Coordinates of C-alpha atoms and ligand atoms in Angstrom, one line a residue:
X1 CA -17.5 9.4 15.6
X2 CA -18.7 9.7 11.8
X3 CA -21.4 7.8 10.2
X4 CA -20.1 4.4 8.2
X5 CA -20.9 1.1 6.8
X6 CA -18.3 -1.8 6.7
X7 CA -18.0 -4.7 4.1
X8 CA -15.0 -6.7 3.5
X9 CA -15.8 -10.2 1.8
X10 CA -12.3 -11.2 1.7
X11 CA -12.0 -14.6 3.4
X12 CA -8.3 -14.4 4.8
X13 CA -6.5 -18.2 5.5
X14 CA -3.9 -17.1 7.4
X15 CA -0.9 -19.3 9.1
X16 CA 1.9 -22.0 8.4
X17 CA 1.6 -24.1 5.4
X18 CA -1.8 -22.8 4.2
X19 CA -0.5 -22.1 0.6
X20 CA -1.9 -25.6 -0.2
X21 CA -5.4 -24.7 0.9
X22 CA -5.5 -22.8 -2.8
X23 CA -6.6 -25.9 -3.8
X24 CA -9.9 -25.5 -2.1
X25 CA -10.6 -21.9 -3.1
X26 CA -10.8 -21.9 -6.5
X27 CA -13.3 -23.2 -8.8
X28 CA -12.7 -26.8 -10.4
X29 CA -14.0 -25.7 -13.6
X30 CA -12.0 -22.5 -13.6
X31 CA -9.3 -21.7 -16.6
X32 CA -6.9 -19.9 -14.2
X33 CA -3.8 -17.2 -14.7
X34 CA -2.0 -17.3 -12.9
X35 CA 0.2 -14.0 -12.3
X36 CA 3.7 -13.3 -10.6
X37 CA 6.6 -10.9 -10.5
X38 CA 10.4 -11.0 -11.2
X39 CA 10.9 -14.7 -10.0
X40 CA 11.7 -14.9 -6.5
X41 CA 8.6 -17.5 -6.2
X42 CA 10.5 -19.7 -8.0
X43 CA 13.7 -19.8 -5.8
X44 CA 12.1 -19.3 -2.3
X45 CA 9.7 -22.3 -3.0
X46 CA 6.3 -20.5 -3.3
X47 CA 5.6 -21.5 -7.0
X48 CA 6.2 -25.3 -6.1
X49 CA 3.8 -25.4 -3.3
X50 CA 1.4 -23.2 -5.4
X51 CA 1.5 -25.2 -9.0
X52 CA 0.9 -28.6 -6.7
X53 CA -2.1 -26.9 -5.4
X54 CA -3.3 -26.4 -8.7
X55 CA -2.8 -29.5 -10.5
X56 CA -6.4 -30.4 -10.9
X57 CA -7.1 -26.8 -12.4
X58 CA -6.3 -25.8 -16.2
X59 CA -3.4 -23.1 -15.5
X60 CA -1.8 -20.3 -17.4
X61 CA 1.1 -18.6 -16.8
X62 CA 1.9 -15.0 -16.7
X63 CA 5.4 -14.0 -14.6
X64 CA 7.4 -10.7 -15.1
X65 CA 5.1 -8.3 -13.6
X66 CA 7.5 -5.7 -12.0
X67 CA 7.8 -3.8 -8.7
X68 CA 5.3 -0.4 -9.6
X69 CA 3.2 -3.0 -12.2
X70 CA 3.5 -1.6 -15.4
X71 CA 0.7 -0.5 -17.7
X72 CA 2.0 -2.1 -20.6
X73 CA 3.2 -5.3 -19.3
X74 CA -0.4 -5.8 -17.9
X75 CA -1.7 -5.2 -21.8
X76 CA 0.3 -8.3 -22.0
X77 CA -1.5 -10.4 -20.0
X78 CA -4.7 -8.8 -20.5
X79 CA -4.4 -9.9 -24.1
X80 CA -3.7 -13.5 -23.0
X81 CA -6.8 -12.8 -20.6
X82 CA -8.8 -12.6 -23.7
X83 CA -7.4 -14.9 -26.2
X84 CA -7.6 -17.7 -23.9
X85 CA -10.7 -17.1 -22.2
X86 CA -9.6 -16.9 -18.9
X87 CA -12.2 -16.9 -16.0
X88 CA -10.4 -16.7 -12.6
X89 CA -6.7 -15.2 -12.2
X90 CA -4.7 -16.0 -9.3
X91 CA -1.7 -13.2 -7.9
X92 CA 1.3 -15.0 -6.1
X93 CA 3.6 -12.2 -5.0
X94 CA 3.3 -9.0 -3.5
X95 CA 1.4 -5.3 -3.6
X96 CA 3.1 -5.1 -6.8
X97 CA 1.6 -8.6 -8.7
X98 CA -1.7 -8.3 -6.9
X99 CA -2.5 -4.8 -7.4
X100 CA -1.6 -5.5 -11.1
X101 CA -4.2 -8.8 -10.9
X102 CA -6.8 -6.0 -9.7
X103 CA -6.2 -4.0 -12.6
X104 CA -6.7 -7.0 -15.1
X105 CA -9.9 -8.3 -13.2
X106 CA -11.4 -5.2 -14.4
X107 CA -10.0 -4.4 -17.3
X108 CA -11.0 -7.6 -18.1
X109 CA -14.7 -6.9 -17.7
X110 CA -14.8 -3.1 -19.0
X111 CA -15.7 -2.3 -22.6
X112 CA -14.7 1.2 -22.7
X113 CA -11.8 2.5 -25.5
X114 CA -8.9 2.1 -23.4
X115 CA -8.5 0.6 -20.0
X116 CA -6.1 3.1 -19.2
X117 CA -9.8 5.5 -19.0
X118 CA -10.4 3.4 -15.8
X119 CA -7.1 5.2 -14.3
X120 CA -7.6 9.0 -15.6
X121 CA -11.6 9.1 -14.8
X122 CA -11.5 7.4 -11.7
X123 CA -13.7 4.2 -13.1
X124 CA -14.7 2.4 -10.2
X125 CA -15.5 -1.3 -10.7
X126 CA -18.0 -2.6 -9.4
X127 CA -17.8 -6.4 -10.9
X128 CA -14.2 -7.7 -11.8
X129 CA -12.9 -10.8 -12.7
X130 CA -12.7 -13.0 -9.5
X131 CA -9.2 -13.4 -8.3
X132 CA -7.3 -14.8 -5.5
X133 CA -4.0 -14.0 -3.9
X134 CA -0.8 -15.9 -2.1
X135 CA 0.4 -13.4 -0.6
X136 CA 4.2 -12.8 -0.7
X137 CA 5.5 -10.2 0.6
X138 CA 3.5 -8.3 3.7
X139 CA 3.5 -4.4 3.1
X140 CA 0.0 -3.0 1.6
X141 CA -2.6 -4.4 2.1
X142 CA -3.6 -4.9 -1.2
X143 CA -4.5 -8.5 -0.3
X144 CA -7.5 -7.1 1.8
X145 CA -8.6 -4.1 0.2
X146 CA -10.0 -3.1 -3.0
X147 CA -7.4 -0.7 -3.6
X148 CA -4.6 -0.7 -6.8
X149 CA -2.2 1.8 -7.8
X150 CA -0.6 1.6 -11.7
X151 CA 2.2 3.0 -13.4
X152 CA 2.7 3.9 -16.7
X153 CA 6.6 4.3 -17.8
X154 CA 5.7 6.0 -20.8
X155 CA 4.7 9.1 -19.3
X156 CA 5.5 9.0 -16.1
X157 CA 2.5 8.5 -13.9
X158 CA 1.2 6.2 -11.1
X159 CA -2.5 6.5 -10.7
X160 CA -4.8 4.5 -8.7
X161 CA -8.3 2.8 -9.0
X162 CA -10.6 0.4 -7.0
X163 CA -14.0 -0.8 -6.5
X164 CA -16.2 -3.0 -4.5
X165 CA -15.8 -5.6 -7.3
X166 CA -12.2 -5.6 -6.8
X167 CA -11.7 -7.6 -3.1
X168 CA -9.8 -10.7 -3.7
X169 CA -12.3 -13.6 -3.3
X170 CA -9.7 -15.3 -0.8
X171 CA -5.8 -14.5 0.3
X172 CA -3.4 -17.0 1.7
X173 CA -0.9 -15.3 4.4
X174 CA 1.2 -17.9 5.5
X175 CA 3.9 -15.8 7.4
X176 CA 6.9 -18.5 6.2
X177 CA 7.1 -16.5 3.2
X178 CA 8.9 -13.8 4.7
X179 CA 11.9 -15.6 4.9
X180 CA 13.2 -15.1 1.9
X181 CA 12.0 -11.4 1.7
X182 CA 15.6 -8.9 1.5
X183 CA 16.2 -6.6 4.2
X184 CA 15.4 -3.8 1.8
X185 CA 11.8 -4.9 1.1
X186 CA 11.2 -6.1 4.8
X187 CA 12.2 -2.0 6.1
X188 CA 10.0 -1.1 2.8
X189 CA 6.6 -3.3 4.4
X190 CA 7.2 -2.0 8.0
X191 CA 7.3 1.4 6.6
X192 CA 4.3 1.2 4.7
X193 CA 2.8 0.0 6.7
X194 CA 3.3 2.3 9.6
X195 CA 2.5 4.9 7.0
X196 CA -1.0 3.8 6.1
X197 CA -2.0 3.6 9.9
X198 CA -0.5 7.3 10.3
X199 CA -2.8 8.7 7.0
X200 CA -5.9 7.2 8.7
X201 CA -5.2 8.1 12.2
X202 CA -2.9 11.4 12.1
X203 CA -5.8 13.4 11.4
X204 CA -8.3 15.3 14.4
X205 CA -9.8 14.0 17.7
X206 CA -13.3 13.2 16.6
X207 CA -14.4 10.4 19.6
X208 CA -13.5 7.4 17.7
X209 CA -11.6 5.8 21.2
X210 CA -11.7 2.0 19.0
X211 CA -10.4 3.6 15.7
X212 CA -7.7 5.6 17.7
X213 CA -6.7 2.3 19.9
X214 CA -6.9 -0.1 16.6
X215 CA -4.2 1.9 15.0
X216 CA -1.7 2.6 17.7
X217 CA -1.9 -0.7 18.8
X218 CA -1.0 -2.0 14.9
X219 CA 1.9 0.8 15.3
X220 CA 3.2 -0.3 18.6
X221 CA 3.3 -4.2 17.2
X222 CA 5.1 -2.9 14.2
X223 CA 7.7 -0.6 16.6
X224 CA 8.2 -4.3 18.6
X225 CA 8.1 -6.5 15.7
X226 CA 10.8 -4.4 13.8
X227 CA 14.0 -5.6 15.0
X228 CA 13.3 -9.2 14.9
X229 CA 12.1 -9.2 11.7
X230 CA 15.0 -7.4 10.5
X231 CA 17.5 -9.4 12.8
X232 CA 15.7 -13.0 11.7
X233 CA 13.3 -13.3 9.3
X234 CA 12.6 -16.8 10.0
X235 CA 11.3 -15.2 13.5
X236 CA 8.0 -16.8 13.0
X237 CA 6.3 -15.5 15.8
X238 CA 7.4 -12.0 14.7
X239 CA 6.9 -12.7 11.3
X240 CA 3.3 -13.6 11.9
X241 CA 2.7 -9.9 13.8
X242 CA 4.7 -8.4 10.9
X243 CA 2.4 -9.8 8.2
X244 CA -1.0 -9.5 10.2
X245 CA -0.5 -6.0 11.4
X246 CA 0.2 -5.0 7.7
X247 CA -3.0 -6.4 6.3
X248 CA -5.3 -4.7 9.3
X249 CA -3.3 -1.1 8.6
X250 CA -5.4 -1.1 5.3
X251 CA -8.2 -3.6 4.9
X252 CA -10.7 -0.7 6.0
X253 CA -11.2 -1.4 9.3
X254 CA -8.9 1.3 10.9
X255 CA -10.7 4.5 8.7
X256 CA -13.9 3.2 9.5
X257 CA -15.9 6.5 11.0
X258 CA -12.8 8.9 11.2
X259 CA -11.3 11.2 9.1
X260 CA -8.6 10.2 6.4
X261 CA -5.6 12.1 5.2
X262 CA -3.9 10.0 2.4
X263 CA -2.2 13.1 0.9
X264 CA 1.8 11.6 2.0
X265 CA 0.1 9.0 -0.3
X266 CA -0.9 11.1 -2.9
X267 CA 2.2 13.5 -3.4
X268 CA 4.6 9.8 -2.5
X269 CA 3.2 8.4 -5.7
X270 CA 4.4 11.2 -7.7
X271 CA 8.6 10.4 -6.7
X272 CA 7.6 7.1 -7.4
X273 CA 6.6 8.3 -10.9
X274 CA 9.4 10.4 -11.2
X275 CA 12.5 9.1 -10.1
X276 CA 11.4 5.4 -9.4
X277 CA 12.0 5.4 -5.6
X278 CA 10.8 2.9 -3.5
X279 CA 6.9 3.4 -2.7
X280 CA 7.4 3.0 1.3
X281 CA 10.6 4.8 0.5
X282 CA 8.5 8.5 -0.9
X283 CA 6.2 8.1 2.5
X284 CA 9.7 8.3 4.6
X285 CA 10.5 11.4 2.9
X286 CA 7.1 13.0 2.8
X287 CA 5.3 12.3 6.0
X288 CA 8.0 14.3 8.8
X289 CA 7.5 17.8 6.2
X290 CA 3.7 16.9 6.0
X291 CA 3.0 16.8 9.7
X292 CA 5.3 19.6 10.2
X293 CA 3.8 22.0 7.2
X294 CA 0.2 20.9 8.9
X295 CA 1.6 20.7 12.7
X296 CA -1.3 23.1 13.8
X297 CA -4.0 21.3 12.5
X298 CA -2.9 17.8 13.2
X299 CA -1.3 18.5 16.8
X300 CA -3.7 16.6 19.1
X301 CA -3.5 13.4 17.4
X302 CA 0.2 14.3 17.3
X303 CA 0.7 14.3 20.9
X304 CA -2.1 12.0 21.6
X305 CA 0.6 9.7 19.4
X306 CA 3.6 10.8 21.5
X307 CA 2.2 9.6 24.9
X308 CA 0.3 6.4 23.9
X309 CA 3.0 5.4 21.3
X310 CA 5.9 6.8 22.0
X311 CA 5.9 7.0 25.8
X312 CA 6.3 10.8 25.8
X313 CA 4.9 12.5 28.5
X314 CA 7.2 15.5 29.4
X315 CA 6.7 19.3 27.9
X316 CA 3.2 20.7 26.6
X317 CA 1.5 19.4 23.7
X318 CA 3.9 21.1 21.4
X319 CA 6.5 20.0 22.3
X320 CA 5.1 16.2 22.5
X321 CA 4.1 16.6 19.1
X322 CA 7.4 18.4 17.7
X323 CA 8.3 15.2 19.6
X324 CA 6.4 12.5 17.9
X325 CA 7.6 13.7 14.5
X326 CA 11.5 13.0 15.2
X327 CA 10.2 9.8 16.9
X328 CA 8.6 8.8 13.6
X329 CA 12.0 10.2 11.6
X330 CA 14.1 8.4 13.8
X331 CA 11.7 5.1 13.3
X332 CA 12.6 5.0 9.7
X333 CA 16.4 5.7 10.0
X334 CA 16.6 2.6 12.6
X335 CA 14.7 0.6 9.4
X336 CA 17.3 1.6 7.0
X337 CA 15.2 4.2 5.8
X338 CA 16.1 7.8 4.5
X339 CA 14.1 10.4 4.9
X340 CA 15.1 13.2 2.6
X341 CA 14.7 13.5 -1.5
X342 CA 18.2 14.4 -2.1
X343 CA 19.4 11.5 -0.6
X344 CA 17.7 9.7 -3.0
X345 CA 18.3 12.1 -6.4
X346 CA 20.4 15.3 -7.0
X347 CA 18.3 15.7 -9.4
X348 CA 15.7 16.9 -7.4
X349 CA 15.5 20.8 -8.5
X350 CA 11.9 21.3 -9.6
X351 CA 10.4 18.9 -8.2
X352 CA 7.5 20.7 -6.0
X353 CA 6.8 22.6 -9.1
X354 CA 5.9 19.7 -11.3
X355 CA 4.1 17.7 -8.6
X356 CA 2.2 21.1 -8.0
X357 CA 1.4 21.5 -11.1
X358 CA 0.5 17.7 -12.0
X359 CA -2.2 18.3 -9.3
X360 CA -3.5 21.2 -10.4
X361 CA -3.8 19.6 -14.1
X362 CA -5.6 16.8 -12.1
X363 CA -7.6 19.5 -10.3
X364 CA -6.7 17.7 -7.3
X365 CA -7.5 21.4 -5.2
X366 CA -7.9 19.9 -1.6
X367 CA -6.2 16.6 -0.4
X368 CA -5.6 16.1 3.6
X369 CA -8.6 15.9 6.0
X370 CA -9.7 19.1 5.8
X371 CA -10.0 19.5 2.0
X372 CA -7.5 22.1 2.3
X373 CA -4.0 21.0 1.0
X374 CA -4.0 23.0 -2.2
X375 CA -1.3 22.6 -4.7
X376 CA 0.5 25.6 -4.1
X377 CA 0.8 23.7 -0.6
X378 CA 1.8 20.4 -1.4
X379 CA 4.7 21.9 -3.5
X380 CA 5.5 24.0 0.0
X381 CA 5.9 20.7 1.8
X382 CA 7.8 18.6 -1.4
X383 CA 10.3 21.6 -0.9
X384 CA 10.8 21.2 2.7
X385 CA 11.3 17.3 2.2
X386 CA 14.3 18.2 -0.4
Ligands
NZQ401 O1 9.0 -9.6 -8.6 P1 9.6 -10.3 -7.6 O2 10.5 -11.3 -8.1 O3 8.5 -11.3 -6.9 O4 10.2 -9.7 -6.2 C1 9.7 -8.7 -5.6 C2 9.8 -7.5 -5.9 O5 11.2 -7.0 -6.1 C3 10.4 -9.2 -4.1 N1 9.5 -10.1 -3.2 C4 8.0 -10.0 -2.8 N2 7.9 -11.4 -2.1 C5 9.1 -12.1 -2.1 C6 10.3 -11.1 -2.6 N3 11.5 -11.6 -2.5 C7 12.1 -12.7 -2.1 N4 11.2 -13.3 -1.2 C8 9.5 -13.2 -1.3 N5 8.9 -13.8 -0.8 O6 9.7 -7.6 -3.2 C9 10.1 -7.0 -4.1 C10 8.8 -6.0 -4.1 O7 7.6 -6.1 -4.1 P2 6.8 -5.0 -4.4 O8 5.4 -6.4 -4.8 O9 6.6 -4.3 -5.6 O10 6.4 -4.5 -3.1 P3 4.8 -4.3 -2.3 O11 4.3 -5.2 -1.3 O12 5.7 -3.3 -1.5 O13 4.1 -3.8 -3.4 C11 4.0 -2.1 -3.8 C12 3.5 -1.6 -4.7 O14 1.7 -1.6 -4.0 C13 1.3 -0.6 -4.0 C14 2.3 0.4 -4.4 O15 2.3 1.7 -4.5 C15 3.6 -0.2 -5.4 O16 3.1 -0.3 -6.9 N6 0.3 0.1 -3.0 C16 -0.4 -0.7 -2.9 C17 -1.8 -0.6 -2.0 C18 -3.2 -1.1 -2.4 N7 -3.3 -2.1 -3.5 O17 -3.8 -1.0 -1.0 C19 -1.6 0.3 -1.0 C20 0.2 0.9 -1.1 O18 -0.1 2.3 -0.4 C21 0.7 1.0 -2.2 O19 0.5 2.4 -2.8
ZN402 ZN1 1.4 2.8 1.0

């Protein structure tokens, strides 16, 4: 096992009817900017619950943060934060609203030329404006981590940022919010969380027995609850397990002491930036090709995953490892998620070259757990995913 340090300061408030507990978490003298997305919270009752809980605090609202939070839109919110002397941010939404709020938390205290530098120059945020979240969509884990991904439509870019100052102070997770989530977003959430675990597991064995079993248990639980959540999003037992899996998949715990990959995400983000494909779907497009291309270096963990998660006992290590890739792809299909780029766009020619060129320009010369995934290799993987 590798050496590691672990800190996660986010307070989680989990369970039925917990949104009202907001009242106890935000300082009474705070001036709050309440941030939300396209308006789903006004239809499903979450907005009303939040407003009731905030009735004793001064609140200004900013709605309309789109999926794949857009830089230009966030600059409007940043303007309000400065004009109105906001002191506390509250994100009510899924990964996009939370990530947008993290960007604002960083940008509010940033005194460089333009906040876009935070993304292009990998500026880590040591201290951001304090914020909390009310999670409405389990998927990204953003509610309990310090990362964020911001999109800029103007330049078709989607870039990541983060730093120890960007953990939410608290996150409220009421699984009842799942009942209003459309099937497409439920499938996305299951796929995103599943792939988060794979990115931190599908590398090479390092004798981290507990981390492996943490990861496998999240995968098994997601497989178990997926059909139940899709069939009946009001099934609280399934919903609560789904929600906690998504948080645990990317709150830092399972990646401690083990090698991580994250190349599927790096390539996937480009597909969202270029074609607007939902984040989770880009992962389902790239992952099978990534595992096939890197088969030799990943086959031990692939075979372990085959045995422990999918119960595959037949054949040699290669047979099991291949079967595991097929099982993974079939799982995505069962969720209603297509796994080829050509399923999403007819305009895919040249995509692999474009992504490889971008990685070259950013000098991303070695992705993956061995830092050996050069842009020319990325090009091959993306082509395999056409
Ligand atoms: O905008 P509204 O109207 O709220 O509707 C949203 C949106 O259309 C809707 N929705 C959310 N909760 C709902 C609901 N509809 C009905 N009932 C509810 N309770 O769902 C749609 C998608 O929301 P979004 O926040 O975009 O989805 P998700 O949580 O999947 O977030 C995706 C974003 O997170 C980033 C992705 O790149 C993408 O930009 N990621 C962030 C990560 C992180 N910070 O750690 C890691 C991930 O790998 C990922 O990259
Ligand atoms: Zn993801």
